[in-house]
Amino acid sequence: MKPQPPVTRYAPSPTGRLHLGHAAHALYVWGLADLLGARVLLRIEDHDRQRCRTEYEAAILEDLDWLGFEPENAVTPDYRQSDSDAVYREALGRLRRGHNVYRCVCTRKDLAAHCPASGTGERIYGGRCRAANHPRGAPHGLRLEWGGGEESFEDGFLGPRKQEPARQCGDLLLRDRHGQWTYQFAVAVDDMRHGVNLIVRGEDLLDSTGRQIRLARLLGRAAPARFYHHPLVTDAAGVKLGKKQRSPALGELRADGIRPEKVLGEAARMVGLPVEARPLERLEIAATIAARHGMA
Ligand code: GLU
């Protein structure tokens, strides 16, 4: 098979305004794309309808444009998860043909009471509803029985990794009790259908990688994507910024007259790139990432 040209994506969830952490992530996505000659697609990950809002989607597009990050595509229904229900249903049908996908009526409370927690606090679903054959009428999620075994991959920044989905989360939830597709399922289906073969994202998503590789394989993906998990932003004391202690929104910085190069420089510094305290031009990003990660 001919090697496929690299395709990556920036996949924000429109649950709020972009902050410096998002700018640092965009910097890694477009910087690595420049280094590896990849196309960059933009995908709106709004599978969680309760938390996502359309006004944030518009603001994200504006902020990216201001920073100088240009995706290759416009956001059409194909690139917005809330418009892709038919695609996920088709993928679910494909999974069902070869694997046990079953109705699960367990609530959060049930999970807390009956499922052990993994090292990261995630509940490991051992298959409580696997053989129950619950009727369609009752509220239910859909889970995939996918057995044991490890998934190995070579992270472009972190090196070789092994993960065992059965010990991380057990049978995978594909759709929740409210009828919403889960992040893991939507992302694996989307990366596959969009031809994404280079995934650049924060280390906070590293734990998802083995399960997404496995899910993609079960969906019929021939070769897994290549993954690069980058560091997360930290404050001046080196402490990782959590969702609650976010820096000001990029839109506020823009309204205050701050230049995008200044914001990029600050985001780069906070994510540990070797830039000191100075503005960073869009065209310098690739070289900065190459220098930090020994890719020159
Ligand atoms: N939509 C996810 C987020 O905003 C990113 C998903 C991914 O890169 O796999 O955190």
Short mmCIF file of C-alpha atoms and ligand atoms in Angstrom, two decimals:
data_model
loop_
_atom_site.label_atom_id
_atom_site.label_comp_id
_atom_site.label_asym_id
_atom_site.label_seq_id
_atom_site.Cartn_x
_atom_site.Cartn_y
_atom_site.Cartn_z
CA MET A 1 0.00 0.00 0.00
CA LYS A 2 1.28 3.50 -0.82
CA PRO A 3 1.95 5.58 2.32
CA GLN A 4 -0.87 8.07 2.83
CA PRO A 5 0.04 11.77 3.05
CA PRO A 6 -0.29 12.95 6.66
CA VAL A 7 -3.63 14.42 7.68
CA THR A 8 -4.15 15.83 11.15
CA ARG A 9 -6.98 17.69 12.83
CA TYR A 10 -7.82 20.35 15.36
CA ALA A 11 -10.88 19.02 17.16
CA PRO A 12 -12.24 21.47 19.73
CA SER A 13 -15.36 20.93 21.80
CA PRO A 14 -17.34 24.19 21.79
CA THR A 15 -17.97 24.24 25.53
CA GLY A 16 -16.41 27.67 26.15
CA ARG A 17 -14.02 30.30 24.81
CA LEU A 18 -10.45 29.37 23.85
CA HIS A 19 -7.70 30.10 26.40
CA LEU A 20 -3.92 29.92 26.39
CA GLY A 21 -4.02 26.13 26.80
CA HIS A 22 -6.00 25.87 23.56
CA ALA A 23 -3.57 28.24 21.84
CA ALA A 24 -0.70 25.98 22.96
CA HIS A 25 -2.52 22.97 21.55
CA ALA A 26 -3.17 24.72 18.23
CA LEU A 27 0.48 25.65 18.13
CA TYR A 28 1.43 21.97 18.39
CA VAL A 29 -1.13 20.85 15.79
CA TRP A 30 -0.15 23.40 13.14
CA GLY A 31 3.54 23.32 14.08
CA LEU A 32 3.78 19.54 13.67
CA ALA A 33 1.71 19.74 10.50
CA ASP A 34 4.27 22.21 9.11
CA LEU A 35 7.11 19.91 10.14
CA LEU A 36 5.58 16.73 8.74
CA GLY A 37 3.84 18.23 5.71
CA ALA A 38 0.36 17.42 6.98
CA ARG A 39 -3.01 18.89 6.04
CA VAL A 40 -5.01 20.22 9.00
CA LEU A 41 -8.74 19.61 9.22
CA LEU A 42 -11.04 21.30 11.70
CA ARG A 43 -13.68 19.17 13.38
CA ILE A 44 -16.27 20.44 15.83
CA GLU A 45 -16.61 17.87 18.61
CA ASP A 46 -20.03 18.73 19.93
CA HIS A 47 -21.29 15.20 20.62
CA ASP A 48 -22.18 16.32 24.15
CA ARG A 49 -25.24 18.46 23.40
CA GLN A 50 -25.71 19.63 26.99
CA ARG A 51 -22.29 21.25 27.20
CA CYS A 52 -21.75 22.58 23.67
CA ARG A 53 -23.09 25.86 22.24
CA THR A 54 -23.06 27.19 18.69
CA GLU A 55 -21.90 30.66 19.73
CA TYR A 56 -18.68 29.10 21.05
CA GLU A 57 -18.13 27.43 17.69
CA ALA A 58 -18.13 30.81 15.94
CA ALA A 59 -15.80 32.26 18.58
CA ILE A 60 -13.35 29.37 18.15
CA LEU A 61 -13.16 29.97 14.40
CA GLU A 62 -12.49 33.67 14.99
CA ASP A 63 -9.79 33.00 17.58
CA LEU A 64 -7.97 30.50 15.35
CA ASP A 65 -8.04 32.91 12.45
CA TRP A 66 -6.68 35.69 14.66
CA LEU A 67 -3.80 33.46 15.78
CA GLY A 68 -2.99 32.67 12.13
CA PHE A 69 -4.07 29.01 12.16
CA GLU A 70 -5.94 28.13 9.03
CA PRO A 71 -7.70 24.77 8.67
CA GLU A 72 -8.09 23.27 5.23
CA ASN A 73 -11.85 22.77 5.42
CA ALA A 74 -14.90 24.81 6.24
CA VAL A 75 -17.08 23.37 8.99
CA THR A 76 -19.81 21.55 7.07
CA PRO A 77 -22.14 18.91 8.59
CA ASP A 78 -19.49 16.31 7.75
CA TYR A 79 -17.13 17.95 10.21
CA ARG A 80 -19.58 18.60 13.02
CA GLN A 81 -20.39 15.67 15.30
CA SER A 82 -23.93 16.83 16.14
CA ASP A 83 -24.74 16.57 12.42
CA SER A 84 -23.26 13.09 12.02
CA ASP A 85 -25.78 10.83 13.71
CA ALA A 86 -26.30 8.75 10.56
CA VAL A 87 -22.56 8.14 10.29
CA TYR A 88 -22.34 6.85 13.86
CA ARG A 89 -25.39 4.64 13.37
CA GLU A 90 -23.80 3.09 10.31
CA ALA A 91 -20.55 2.48 12.22
CA LEU A 92 -22.52 0.94 15.08
CA GLY A 93 -24.15 -1.42 12.59
CA ARG A 94 -20.71 -2.45 11.33
CA LEU A 95 -19.52 -3.18 14.87
CA ARG A 96 -22.65 -5.18 15.63
CA ARG A 97 -22.05 -7.51 12.73
CA GLY A 98 -18.89 -8.98 14.26
CA HIS A 99 -19.07 -8.12 17.96
CA ASN A 100 -21.30 -8.16 21.00
CA VAL A 101 -22.85 -4.71 21.41
CA TYR A 102 -25.38 -4.86 24.22
CA ARG A 103 -27.87 -2.67 26.07
CA CYS A 104 -26.64 -1.50 29.47
CA VAL A 105 -29.06 0.04 31.97
CA CYS A 106 -26.46 0.89 34.62
CA THR A 107 -26.56 4.42 36.00
CA ARG A 108 -23.58 6.32 37.41
CA LYS A 109 -24.70 5.16 40.85
CA ASP A 110 -24.68 1.52 39.69
CA LEU A 111 -21.18 1.95 38.31
CA ALA A 112 -19.99 3.48 41.58
CA ALA A 113 -21.56 0.62 43.55
CA HIS A 114 -20.56 -2.33 41.37
CA CYS A 115 -17.51 -1.47 39.27
CA PRO A 116 -13.99 -1.15 40.64
CA ALA A 117 -12.09 2.07 39.90
CA SER A 118 -8.90 2.01 37.83
CA GLY A 119 -5.75 3.84 38.89
CA THR A 120 -7.08 7.01 37.24
CA GLY A 121 -10.45 6.72 38.98
CA GLU A 122 -12.33 5.52 35.91
CA ARG A 123 -14.90 2.79 36.52
CA ILE A 124 -14.03 -0.57 34.97
CA TYR A 125 -17.17 -2.09 33.50
CA GLY A 126 -16.86 -5.84 33.91
CA GLY A 127 -19.97 -6.72 31.87
CA ARG A 128 -22.79 -6.58 34.41
CA CYS A 129 -25.48 -6.19 31.70
CA ARG A 130 -23.65 -8.26 29.08
CA ALA A 131 -25.94 -11.28 29.21
CA ALA A 132 -29.10 -9.58 30.49
CA ASN A 133 -30.68 -8.78 27.12
CA HIS A 134 -32.51 -5.74 28.50
CA PRO A 135 -35.60 -4.68 26.51
CA ARG A 136 -35.31 -1.69 24.15
CA GLY A 137 -37.97 0.30 26.02
CA ALA A 138 -36.01 1.04 29.20
CA PRO A 139 -33.43 3.87 29.13
CA HIS A 140 -30.17 2.25 28.19
CA GLY A 141 -26.68 2.88 26.90
CA LEU A 142 -24.83 0.67 24.42
CA ARG A 143 -21.63 -1.11 25.32
CA LEU A 144 -19.12 -3.10 23.35
CA GLU A 145 -17.63 -6.32 24.69
CA TRP A 146 -14.08 -6.27 23.42
CA GLY A 147 -12.19 -8.77 25.53
CA GLY A 148 -8.70 -8.47 26.95
CA GLY A 149 -5.25 -7.94 25.53
CA GLU A 150 -2.88 -5.03 25.19
CA GLU A 151 -2.62 -2.31 22.58
CA SER A 152 0.92 -1.16 21.83
CA PHE A 153 1.83 2.02 20.03
CA GLU A 154 4.78 4.32 19.58
CA ASP A 155 3.97 7.86 20.63
CA GLY A 156 5.89 10.37 18.53
CA PHE A 157 6.94 12.32 21.65
CA LEU A 158 6.65 9.82 24.50
CA GLY A 159 8.00 6.66 22.89
CA PRO A 160 6.60 3.11 23.18
CA ARG A 161 3.40 2.67 25.18
CA LYS A 162 1.18 -0.25 26.13
CA GLN A 163 -2.41 -0.03 27.33
CA GLU A 164 -4.93 -2.66 28.30
CA PRO A 165 -8.48 -1.34 27.75
CA ALA A 166 -10.10 -4.12 29.81
CA ARG A 167 -8.16 -2.86 32.83
CA GLN A 168 -8.75 0.82 32.07
CA CYS A 169 -12.48 0.90 31.41
CA GLY A 170 -13.77 -2.62 30.67
CA ASP A 171 -16.55 -2.92 28.08
CA LEU A 172 -16.63 0.37 26.19
CA LEU A 173 -19.64 2.68 26.31
CA LEU A 174 -20.53 3.67 22.73
CA ARG A 175 -23.75 5.58 23.39
CA ASP A 176 -24.97 6.80 26.77
CA ARG A 177 -28.36 6.51 28.45
CA HIS A 178 -29.42 9.87 26.97
CA GLY A 179 -28.76 8.66 23.43
CA GLN A 180 -25.51 10.63 23.05
CA TRP A 181 -22.55 9.06 21.29
CA THR A 182 -19.51 8.92 23.52
CA TYR A 183 -16.26 10.77 22.90
CA GLN A 184 -14.28 7.54 22.33
CA PHE A 185 -16.69 6.21 19.73
CA ALA A 186 -17.30 9.47 17.85
CA VAL A 187 -13.59 10.27 17.68
CA ALA A 188 -12.55 6.82 16.43
CA VAL A 189 -15.26 6.89 13.73
CA ASP A 190 -14.45 10.47 12.70
CA ASP A 191 -10.68 10.06 12.53
CA MET A 192 -11.21 7.04 10.33
CA ARG A 193 -13.76 8.58 7.97
CA HIS A 194 -11.83 11.83 7.66
CA GLY A 195 -8.61 9.98 6.81
CA VAL A 196 -6.84 11.41 9.87
CA ASN A 197 -3.60 9.47 10.30
CA LEU A 198 -1.67 11.89 12.54
CA ILE A 199 -3.23 12.74 15.89
CA VAL A 200 -1.70 15.55 17.91
CA ARG A 201 -3.24 16.20 21.31
CA GLY A 202 -2.50 16.87 24.96
CA GLU A 203 -1.10 14.26 27.34
CA ASP A 204 -4.41 14.36 29.21
CA LEU A 205 -5.84 12.20 26.40
CA LEU A 206 -3.05 9.63 26.39
CA ASP A 207 -5.18 7.09 28.28
CA SER A 208 -7.71 7.08 25.44
CA THR A 209 -5.27 6.06 22.76
CA GLY A 210 -5.17 2.26 23.19
CA ARG A 211 -8.95 2.08 23.18
CA GLN A 212 -9.26 4.31 20.12
CA ILE A 213 -6.70 2.21 18.26
CA ARG A 214 -8.60 -0.95 19.15
CA LEU A 215 -12.00 0.50 18.30
CA ALA A 216 -10.73 1.73 14.93
CA ARG A 217 -9.38 -1.74 14.16
CA LEU A 218 -12.71 -3.36 15.07
CA LEU A 219 -14.40 -0.82 12.79
CA GLY A 220 -12.19 -2.03 9.95
CA ARG A 221 -9.37 0.53 9.97
CA ALA A 222 -6.35 -1.06 8.27
CA ALA A 223 -3.49 0.93 9.86
CA PRO A 224 -3.71 2.89 13.11
CA ALA A 225 -3.06 6.63 13.16
CA ARG A 226 0.26 7.91 14.51
CA PHE A 227 -0.07 9.74 17.83
CA TYR A 228 1.85 12.65 19.36
CA HIS A 229 0.81 13.64 22.88
CA HIS A 230 2.18 17.01 23.87
CA PRO A 231 2.75 18.52 27.35
CA LEU A 232 -0.03 20.55 28.97
CA VAL A 233 0.30 24.20 29.89
CA THR A 234 1.53 25.05 33.35
CA ASP A 235 1.48 28.28 35.34
CA ALA A 236 4.61 30.18 36.32
CA ALA A 237 5.24 27.74 39.20
CA GLY A 238 5.08 24.76 36.81
CA VAL A 239 1.67 23.60 38.04
CA LYS A 240 -0.69 22.24 35.39
CA LEU A 241 -3.59 24.58 34.70
CA GLY A 242 -6.88 22.92 35.51
CA LYS A 243 -10.21 23.92 33.99
CA LYS A 244 -11.03 26.08 37.02
CA GLN A 245 -7.91 28.25 37.00
CA ARG A 246 -8.02 29.19 33.36
CA SER A 247 -6.16 32.12 31.93
CA PRO A 248 -8.20 34.90 30.27
CA ALA A 249 -10.03 33.97 27.06
CA LEU A 250 -8.16 34.73 23.83
CA GLY A 251 -11.07 36.96 22.79
CA GLU A 252 -10.50 39.14 25.87
CA LEU A 253 -6.79 39.44 25.12
CA ARG A 254 -7.64 40.44 21.56
CA ALA A 255 -10.16 43.03 22.79
CA ASP A 256 -7.42 44.46 25.04
CA GLY A 257 -5.27 45.09 21.97
CA ILE A 258 -2.74 42.33 22.66
CA ARG A 259 -1.03 41.04 19.49
CA PRO A 260 -1.41 37.39 18.46
CA GLU A 261 2.40 36.91 18.37
CA LYS A 262 2.51 37.88 22.03
CA VAL A 263 -0.20 35.33 22.85
CA LEU A 264 1.60 32.62 20.86
CA GLY A 265 4.85 33.42 22.68
CA GLU A 266 3.14 33.17 26.05
CA ALA A 267 1.35 29.93 25.14
CA ALA A 268 4.62 28.44 23.89
CA ARG A 269 6.42 29.37 27.09
CA MET A 270 3.64 27.91 29.24
CA VAL A 271 3.77 24.61 27.38
CA GLY A 272 7.52 24.37 27.87
CA LEU A 273 8.77 25.31 24.40
CA PRO A 274 12.19 26.99 24.37
CA VAL A 275 11.10 30.55 23.59
CA GLU A 276 11.81 32.63 26.71
CA ALA A 277 9.50 35.58 27.20
CA ARG A 278 9.05 37.04 23.74
CA PRO A 279 6.49 37.15 20.94
CA LEU A 280 6.49 34.19 18.57
CA GLU A 281 5.77 34.51 14.87
CA ARG A 282 3.53 31.91 13.27
CA LEU A 283 6.39 30.80 10.98
CA GLU A 284 8.76 30.14 13.88
CA ILE A 285 6.54 27.56 15.54
CA ALA A 286 7.66 24.47 13.62
CA ALA A 287 11.35 25.10 14.33
CA THR A 288 10.61 25.69 18.02
CA ILE A 289 8.80 22.36 18.30
CA ALA A 290 11.55 20.59 16.37
CA ALA A 291 14.16 22.05 18.74
CA ARG A 292 12.22 21.03 21.88
CA HIS A 293 11.54 17.47 20.73
CA GLY A 294 14.80 16.70 18.93
CA MET A 295 13.12 16.54 15.51
CA ALA A 296 15.47 18.86 13.63
N1 GLU B 1 -12.52 17.33 21.51
C1 GLU B 1 -11.48 16.99 22.42
C2 GLU B 1 -11.16 18.16 23.30
O1 GLU B 1 -11.53 19.27 23.00
C3 GLU B 1 -10.20 16.57 21.68
C4 GLU B 1 -10.29 15.20 21.21
C5 GLU B 1 -9.04 14.59 20.62
O2 GLU B 1 -8.11 15.30 20.25
O3 GLU B 1 -9.04 13.38 20.49
O4 GLU B 1 -10.57 17.97 24.33
#
